[in-house]
Coordinates of C-alpha atoms in Angstrom, one line a residue:
M268 CA -20.6 12.4 -14.7
S269 CA -24.0 12.2 -12.9
P270 CA -24.8 9.9 -10.0
A271 CA -27.2 8.2 -12.4
T272 CA -24.3 6.8 -14.4
A273 CA -22.7 5.3 -11.3
V274 CA -23.6 1.6 -11.8
R275 CA -23.1 -0.6 -8.7
S276 CA -21.0 -3.8 -9.1
V277 CA -21.7 -6.8 -6.9
N278 CA -19.7 -10.0 -6.2
D279 CA -22.3 -12.3 -7.6
L280 CA -19.9 -15.2 -7.5
G281 CA -19.4 -14.9 -3.7
L282 CA -15.7 -15.1 -4.6
G283 CA -13.1 -15.0 -1.8
L284 CA -9.4 -15.0 -2.7
L285 CA -6.3 -14.4 -0.6
R286 CA -2.6 -14.3 -1.5
Q287 CA -0.4 -14.3 1.5
P288 CA 3.1 -15.1 3.0
R289 CA 3.7 -18.7 4.2
Q290 CA 4.2 -17.4 7.8
V291 CA 3.3 -14.2 9.7
L292 CA 4.7 -13.3 13.1
F293 CA 3.1 -10.3 14.8
G294 CA 3.6 -8.6 18.1
P295 CA 5.8 -6.3 20.2
G296 CA 9.3 -7.8 20.4
Q297 CA 8.8 -10.4 17.6
R298 CA 11.8 -9.1 15.7
R299 CA 13.9 -11.3 18.1
Q300 CA 12.5 -14.3 16.2
L301 CA 14.3 -13.2 13.0
P302 CA 17.5 -15.2 13.3
E303 CA 15.6 -18.5 13.8
V304 CA 13.2 -17.6 11.0
V305 CA 16.0 -16.8 8.5
A306 CA 18.2 -19.8 9.6
A307 CA 15.4 -22.1 8.7
I308 CA 15.6 -20.8 5.1
G309 CA 19.2 -20.4 4.3
R310 CA 22.8 -19.6 5.4
T311 CA 23.8 -16.6 3.4
V312 CA 21.6 -13.5 3.9
L313 CA 21.3 -10.2 2.0
V314 CA 19.7 -7.5 4.1
V315 CA 18.0 -4.7 2.2
T316 CA 17.4 -1.4 3.9
D317 CA 18.1 2.3 3.7
E318 CA 20.8 4.6 5.0
R319 CA 18.8 5.9 8.0
M320 CA 17.6 2.5 9.2
A321 CA 21.2 1.1 8.8
T322 CA 22.5 3.5 11.4
T323 CA 20.0 2.6 14.1
A324 CA 20.6 0.5 17.2
E325 CA 17.7 -1.8 16.3
F326 CA 19.2 -2.6 12.9
G327 CA 22.6 -3.3 14.5
E328 CA 21.0 -5.7 16.9
L329 CA 19.2 -7.5 14.1
V330 CA 22.3 -8.0 12.0
A331 CA 24.3 -9.0 15.1
G332 CA 21.6 -11.6 15.9
L333 CA 21.8 -13.1 12.4
R334 CA 25.6 -13.3 12.6
D335 CA 25.5 -14.8 16.1
R336 CA 23.2 -17.5 14.6
G337 CA 26.1 -18.4 12.3
L338 CA 24.7 -16.8 9.2
A339 CA 26.8 -14.9 6.6
V340 CA 25.3 -11.4 6.2
A341 CA 25.7 -8.8 3.5
V342 CA 23.9 -5.4 3.6
Y343 CA 22.5 -3.2 0.9
D344 CA 21.6 0.1 2.5
R345 CA 21.1 2.5 -0.4
T346 CA 17.3 2.1 -0.9
E347 CA 15.7 5.5 -1.7
A348 CA 12.1 6.7 -1.2
E349 CA 9.7 5.8 -4.0
L350 CA 12.1 3.0 -5.1
P351 CA 13.9 4.3 -8.2
R352 CA 14.7 1.7 -10.8
E353 CA 18.4 2.6 -10.3
N354 CA 18.3 0.9 -6.9
V355 CA 17.2 -2.4 -8.4
V356 CA 19.8 -2.2 -11.1
E357 CA 22.6 -1.4 -8.6
L358 CA 21.6 -4.1 -6.2
V359 CA 21.4 -6.8 -8.9
D360 CA 24.7 -5.7 -10.5
R361 CA 26.4 -5.9 -7.1
F362 CA 25.1 -9.2 -5.9
A363 CA 24.5 -11.2 -9.2
G364 CA 26.8 -14.2 -9.0
E365 CA 27.1 -13.9 -5.2
S366 CA 25.8 -16.7 -3.0
V367 CA 22.5 -15.4 -1.6
D368 CA 20.0 -17.9 0.0
V369 CA 17.5 -15.4 1.4
L370 CA 16.8 -11.7 1.3
V371 CA 15.6 -9.7 4.3
G372 CA 13.8 -6.4 3.6
I373 CA 13.8 -4.2 6.7
G374 CA 12.3 -0.7 6.6
G375 CA 9.5 1.1 4.9
G376 CA 7.7 0.0 1.7
S377 CA 10.5 0.8 -0.6
C378 CA 13.0 -1.4 1.3
M379 CA 10.6 -4.3 1.3
D380 CA 9.6 -3.7 -2.4
L381 CA 13.3 -3.7 -3.3
A382 CA 13.9 -7.0 -1.5
K383 CA 10.9 -8.6 -3.2
V384 CA 11.7 -7.4 -6.8
A385 CA 15.4 -8.0 -6.5
S386 CA 14.7 -11.6 -5.4
V387 CA 13.0 -12.4 -8.7
V388 CA 15.6 -10.5 -10.9
L389 CA 18.5 -12.2 -9.1
A390 CA 16.8 -15.6 -9.6
N391 CA 15.5 -15.2 -13.1
G392 CA 18.0 -12.8 -14.7
G393 CA 17.2 -9.9 -17.1
D394 CA 16.3 -6.3 -16.2
V395 CA 13.5 -5.3 -13.9
R396 CA 11.8 -3.7 -16.9
D397 CA 11.3 -7.2 -18.3
Y398 CA 8.8 -7.8 -15.5
Y399 CA 6.8 -4.6 -15.5
G400 CA 3.1 -5.6 -15.5
E401 CA 1.1 -8.5 -14.2
F402 CA 2.3 -12.2 -14.0
L403 CA 5.3 -11.6 -16.2
V404 CA 7.9 -13.0 -13.7
P405 CA 8.8 -16.4 -15.2
G406 CA 9.6 -18.3 -12.0
P407 CA 10.2 -18.2 -8.3
G408 CA 12.5 -15.7 -6.7
L409 CA 14.8 -16.2 -3.8
P410 CA 13.0 -16.5 -0.5
V411 CA 12.2 -13.1 1.1
V412 CA 11.6 -12.2 4.8
T413 CA 9.9 -8.8 5.2
V414 CA 10.3 -6.7 8.4
P415 CA 8.2 -3.5 8.3
T416 CA 9.3 -0.6 10.5
T417 CA 6.4 1.7 9.6
G418 CA 2.7 1.2 10.0
G419 CA 1.2 1.8 6.6
T420 CA 2.4 0.4 3.3
G421 CA 1.3 -3.2 3.6
A422 CA 4.3 -4.1 1.4
E423 CA 5.3 -6.8 3.9
V424 CA 2.4 -9.0 2.6
T425 CA 1.7 -7.9 -0.9
C426 CA 2.9 -9.6 -4.1
I427 CA 3.7 -6.4 -5.9
S428 CA 6.7 -4.0 -6.0
V429 CA 6.3 -0.5 -7.2
V430 CA 9.2 1.0 -9.0
F431 CA 9.7 4.6 -10.2
D432 CA 11.2 4.6 -13.8
A433 CA 12.6 8.0 -14.4
E434 CA 12.9 7.5 -18.2
R435 CA 9.2 6.7 -18.3
E436 CA 8.4 9.5 -15.8
M437 CA 6.0 7.2 -13.9
K438 CA 5.7 4.5 -11.3
V439 CA 5.2 1.0 -12.6
G440 CA 4.3 -2.2 -10.8
V441 CA 5.9 -5.7 -10.9
A442 CA 3.0 -7.9 -9.9
S443 CA 3.3 -11.6 -9.5
P444 CA 2.6 -14.2 -6.8
Y445 CA 6.3 -15.0 -7.1
L446 CA 6.9 -11.7 -5.2
E447 CA 5.1 -12.9 -2.1
A448 CA 7.3 -13.0 1.0
H449 CA 8.1 -16.3 2.6
T450 CA 7.7 -14.8 6.1
T451 CA 6.9 -11.5 7.5
V452 CA 7.9 -10.4 11.0
I453 CA 5.8 -7.4 12.2
D454 CA 7.0 -5.8 15.4
P455 CA 5.1 -2.6 16.4
E456 CA 8.0 -1.5 18.7
F457 CA 9.8 -0.4 15.5
T458 CA 7.3 2.4 15.1
L459 CA 7.5 3.9 18.6
S460 CA 10.2 6.4 17.5
A461 CA 8.5 7.3 14.2
P462 CA 8.1 11.1 13.8
P463 CA 4.6 12.6 13.4
G464 CA 5.0 13.2 9.7
L465 CA 5.9 9.6 9.0
T466 CA 3.2 8.3 11.2
A467 CA 0.7 10.5 9.3
A468 CA 1.9 9.5 5.9
T469 CA 2.0 5.8 6.5
G470 CA -1.3 5.8 8.5
A471 CA -3.1 7.7 5.8
D472 CA -1.7 5.1 3.3
A473 CA -3.1 2.2 5.3
L474 CA -6.5 4.0 5.7
S475 CA -6.7 4.6 2.0
H476 CA -5.9 0.9 1.3
L477 CA -8.6 -0.2 3.6
V478 CA -11.2 2.1 2.2
E479 CA -10.3 1.4 -1.4
A480 CA -10.3 -2.4 -1.0
F481 CA -13.6 -2.4 0.9
T482 CA -15.4 -0.1 -1.6
G483 CA -13.6 -1.2 -4.8
R484 CA -15.2 -2.7 -7.8
A485 CA -16.5 -6.3 -7.7
K486 CA -15.4 -8.1 -10.9
N487 CA -16.7 -11.7 -10.9
P488 CA -13.6 -12.9 -12.6
A489 CA -13.4 -16.0 -14.8
P490 CA -10.8 -18.7 -13.9
A491 CA -8.4 -17.3 -16.5
E492 CA -8.6 -13.9 -15.0
I493 CA -7.9 -15.2 -11.5
A494 CA -4.9 -17.0 -12.9
G495 CA -3.5 -14.0 -14.8
K496 CA -4.6 -10.9 -12.9
L497 CA -3.4 -9.6 -9.6
Y498 CA -6.5 -7.6 -8.7
V499 CA -9.6 -9.7 -9.0
G500 CA -11.9 -7.2 -7.2
K501 CA -13.7 -6.7 -4.0
N502 CA -14.2 -10.2 -2.4
V503 CA -15.5 -11.8 0.7
L504 CA -12.1 -12.8 2.1
A505 CA -10.5 -9.4 1.5
D506 CA -13.5 -7.8 3.2
V507 CA -12.8 -9.7 6.4
Y508 CA -9.4 -8.0 6.6
A509 CA -10.7 -4.6 5.5
R510 CA -13.4 -4.6 8.2
T511 CA -11.0 -5.6 10.9
G512 CA -8.5 -2.9 9.8
I513 CA -11.0 -0.1 9.5
A514 CA -12.3 -0.8 13.0
L515 CA -8.8 -0.8 14.5
I516 CA -7.4 2.2 12.6
G517 CA -10.4 4.3 13.4
S518 CA -9.5 4.7 17.0
A519 CA -5.7 4.0 16.9
L520 CA -4.6 6.7 14.4
P521 CA -6.2 9.6 16.2
R522 CA -4.7 8.3 19.5
L523 CA -1.2 8.5 18.0
A524 CA -1.7 12.1 17.2
T525 CA -1.8 12.9 20.9
A526 CA 0.1 9.9 22.4
P527 CA 2.8 8.8 19.9
H528 CA 4.4 6.4 22.4
D529 CA 1.1 4.5 23.0
L530 CA 2.3 0.9 22.2
Q531 CA -1.2 -0.4 22.0
A532 CA -2.2 2.3 19.5
R533 CA 1.0 1.6 17.5
S534 CA 0.2 -2.2 17.6
D535 CA -3.4 -1.6 16.4
T536 CA -2.2 0.7 13.6
M537 CA 0.4 -1.8 12.5
F538 CA -2.1 -4.6 12.6
A539 CA -4.5 -2.5 10.6
A540 CA -1.8 -1.9 8.0
Y541 CA -1.2 -5.6 7.8
C542 CA -4.9 -6.2 7.3
A543 CA -4.9 -3.5 4.6
G544 CA -2.0 -5.2 2.8
M545 CA -3.9 -8.5 2.9
A546 CA -7.0 -6.8 1.5
I547 CA -5.4 -5.0 -1.4
N548 CA -3.3 -8.0 -2.4
T549 CA -6.4 -9.3 -4.2
A550 CA -8.9 -6.5 -4.1
G551 CA -6.5 -3.8 -5.1
T552 CA -6.3 -0.1 -4.7
A553 CA -8.2 2.4 -6.9
G554 CA -8.7 6.0 -7.8
A555 CA -6.7 7.7 -5.0
H556 CA -3.6 5.7 -5.9
A557 CA -4.0 6.3 -9.7
I558 CA -4.3 10.1 -9.2
Q559 CA -1.6 10.4 -6.5
S560 CA 1.2 9.1 -8.6
P561 CA 1.3 11.9 -11.2
I562 CA 0.6 14.5 -8.4
G563 CA 3.6 13.1 -6.5
N564 CA 5.8 13.3 -9.5
L565 CA 4.9 17.0 -9.9
T566 CA 4.9 18.1 -6.2
H567 CA 7.4 15.6 -4.7
T568 CA 5.0 15.0 -1.8
P569 CA 5.1 11.7 0.1
H570 CA 2.8 9.0 -1.3
G571 CA 0.8 8.6 1.9
I572 CA 0.2 12.4 2.3
G573 CA -1.0 12.5 -1.3
V574 CA -3.5 9.6 -1.2
G575 CA -4.7 10.9 2.2
A576 CA -5.4 14.4 0.7
L577 CA -7.2 12.8 -2.2
L578 CA -9.3 10.3 -0.3
P579 CA -12.1 12.6 0.9
Y580 CA -12.8 13.7 -2.7
I581 CA -12.5 10.1 -4.2
M582 CA -15.0 8.9 -1.5
R583 CA -17.5 11.5 -2.4
Y584 CA -17.1 10.7 -6.1
N585 CA -17.6 7.0 -5.5
L586 CA -20.5 7.4 -3.0
P587 CA -23.3 6.9 -5.5
A588 CA -21.9 3.4 -6.4
R589 CA -21.1 2.3 -2.8
V590 CA -23.7 3.6 -0.3
P591 CA -24.0 0.3 1.6
E592 CA -20.2 0.0 2.0
F593 CA -19.7 3.6 3.2
A594 CA -22.6 3.1 5.6
E595 CA -20.9 0.0 7.0
I596 CA -17.6 2.0 7.4
G597 CA -19.6 4.6 9.4
R598 CA -20.8 1.8 11.7
L599 CA -17.3 0.3 12.0
L600 CA -16.0 3.7 13.0
G601 CA -18.8 4.2 15.4
V602 CA -19.9 7.4 13.8
A603 CA -23.1 6.3 12.0
D604 CA -26.5 6.0 13.7
P605 CA -28.0 2.7 12.6
A606 CA -31.4 4.2 13.1
Q607 CA -30.8 6.7 10.2
D608 CA -31.3 5.8 6.6
E609 CA -28.4 4.2 4.7
L610 CA -27.3 7.3 2.8
A611 CA -27.1 9.3 6.0
Q612 CA -25.0 6.5 7.5
A613 CA -22.8 6.5 4.4
R614 CA -22.2 10.2 4.6
A615 CA -21.3 9.8 8.3
G616 CA -18.8 7.1 7.3
I617 CA -17.1 9.5 4.9
D618 CA -17.1 12.3 7.4
G619 CA -15.6 9.9 9.9
V620 CA -12.7 9.1 7.5
D621 CA -12.3 12.9 7.0
A622 CA -12.0 13.3 10.8
I623 CA -9.3 10.7 11.1
L624 CA -7.3 12.3 8.3
A625 CA -7.7 15.7 10.0
A626 CA -6.6 14.4 13.4
I627 CA -3.2 13.2 12.0
G628 CA -2.6 16.4 10.0
I629 CA -3.3 15.4 6.4
P630 CA -3.7 18.5 4.2
A631 CA -7.4 19.3 3.6
D632 CA -7.0 20.1 -0.1
L633 CA -4.7 19.5 -3.0
T634 CA -3.5 23.1 -3.1
A635 CA -1.6 22.4 0.1
L636 CA 0.3 19.7 -1.8
G637 CA 1.6 22.4 -4.2
L638 CA -0.7 21.4 -7.0
R639 CA -1.7 24.2 -9.4
A640 CA -4.8 24.6 -11.6
D641 CA -2.6 24.6 -14.7
Q642 CA -1.3 21.1 -13.9
L643 CA -4.7 19.3 -13.7
D644 CA -4.8 18.3 -17.4
D645 CA -1.3 16.8 -17.1
V646 CA -2.3 14.8 -13.9
A647 CA -5.5 13.5 -15.6
D648 CA -3.6 12.5 -18.7
H649 CA -1.2 10.4 -16.7
A650 CA -3.7 9.1 -14.1
V651 CA -6.0 7.7 -16.8
L652 CA -3.2 5.5 -18.0
A653 CA -3.0 3.6 -14.7
T654 CA -5.7 1.2 -15.8
R655 CA -4.6 -1.5 -13.2
L656 CA -5.9 1.0 -10.6
T657 CA -8.7 2.8 -12.4
D658 CA -10.3 -0.5 -13.3
N659 CA -10.8 -1.1 -9.6
N660 CA -12.7 2.1 -9.0
P661 CA -16.3 1.3 -8.2
R662 CA -17.5 4.2 -10.3
V663 CA -16.2 4.6 -13.9
L664 CA -13.1 6.8 -13.6
D665 CA -12.4 8.4 -16.9
R666 CA -10.5 11.6 -17.7
E667 CA -13.6 13.7 -17.1
G668 CA -14.2 12.1 -13.7
I669 CA -10.5 12.6 -12.7
L670 CA -10.7 16.2 -13.6
E671 CA -13.9 16.6 -11.5
I672 CA -12.1 15.1 -8.5
L673 CA -9.0 17.3 -9.0
R674 CA -11.0 20.5 -9.3
R675 CA -13.0 19.8 -6.2
G676 CA -9.8 18.7 -4.4
L677 CA -8.0 21.9 -5.4
A678 CA -10.9 24.0 -4.1
G679 CA -11.4 22.0 -0.9
D680 CA -15.0 21.3 -1.9
R681 CA -16.3 18.7 0.5
G682 CA -20.0 19.0 -0.4
W683 CA -22.1 16.1 -1.5
W684 CA -21.9 15.8 -5.3

């Protein structure tokens, strides 16, 4: 596909749309607010986490604080990475019929996604498969409080849960405003002990969210589309969060590569991840996320590492349709010379994102993920089915375009297309 076919979309409506939790608490030490937050919602609490988090001193303190507040607490600690459907089924089978007033999701994206999606299945019945897709949840779920312990997924503020369905061999989304958390408590101190690999994976995920939300397709949706679609396109309110997040993460992530215990850098990264979640909640993610899912299924590489490795090639593919946005990213990152022409600034912005990814150790090509040339057709066949994501890409992303991105990514070709 030639640059001449890359048609630019513009938000002619001047639309701004946010979906967000009722309450957000942010800052070092704010986890100590959790007992009061939860007690204001209900008396019986189901805490959703994973086996690693459940063994930590911080988790023990949180649960003890809830119980000291007089709350009845049950714990589900079997959440797995990439959230398999089996986790949802197991949790619902175990707690259906139990008295649960509020769920608390503590951990990474899978823990929070499980709390959110379990809340609507427990409240509305059925199987999670009944709710695959957009706006198919029939009514409110149980109140959810999200407590992220990594700086990247944005799941604490998004109204979507992503579930891996092994029988379908793909990730699917349950997307509905009913999944929005009641409250999120964001405490950067949780991330101080995160190992470099986790910091890199979640940081790259947040960076990809910010870039894809800010450079995504503008859709000018009609009222019916706003009422029935999760992702309504690039918009002026999502852009506010994207700009803030890009400026923060541009300096914070590289600092963490050399100073992992820098609390200010951790705080800035976590705030950027929150901003990214707010942005993608209505603008959505795009090509990198569509292509990563089948690559992840084949190579078993972490989601954030995969989208980070893809991002340089997706950006170059999308550049013809988003020169002003990439130029602004260059200025937000402080790497573009405003005296230069807009295309030069845009290329500087893409190079700046490349440099952030390199600083945190994201693989420079798709070969490093374990992807092989003979797998590209299979990846493209699956990626093109993720229309919820491909429809957000600013440049038409058909099978031919996906294969072009994959070939260049496999070869590590970072030229200008």
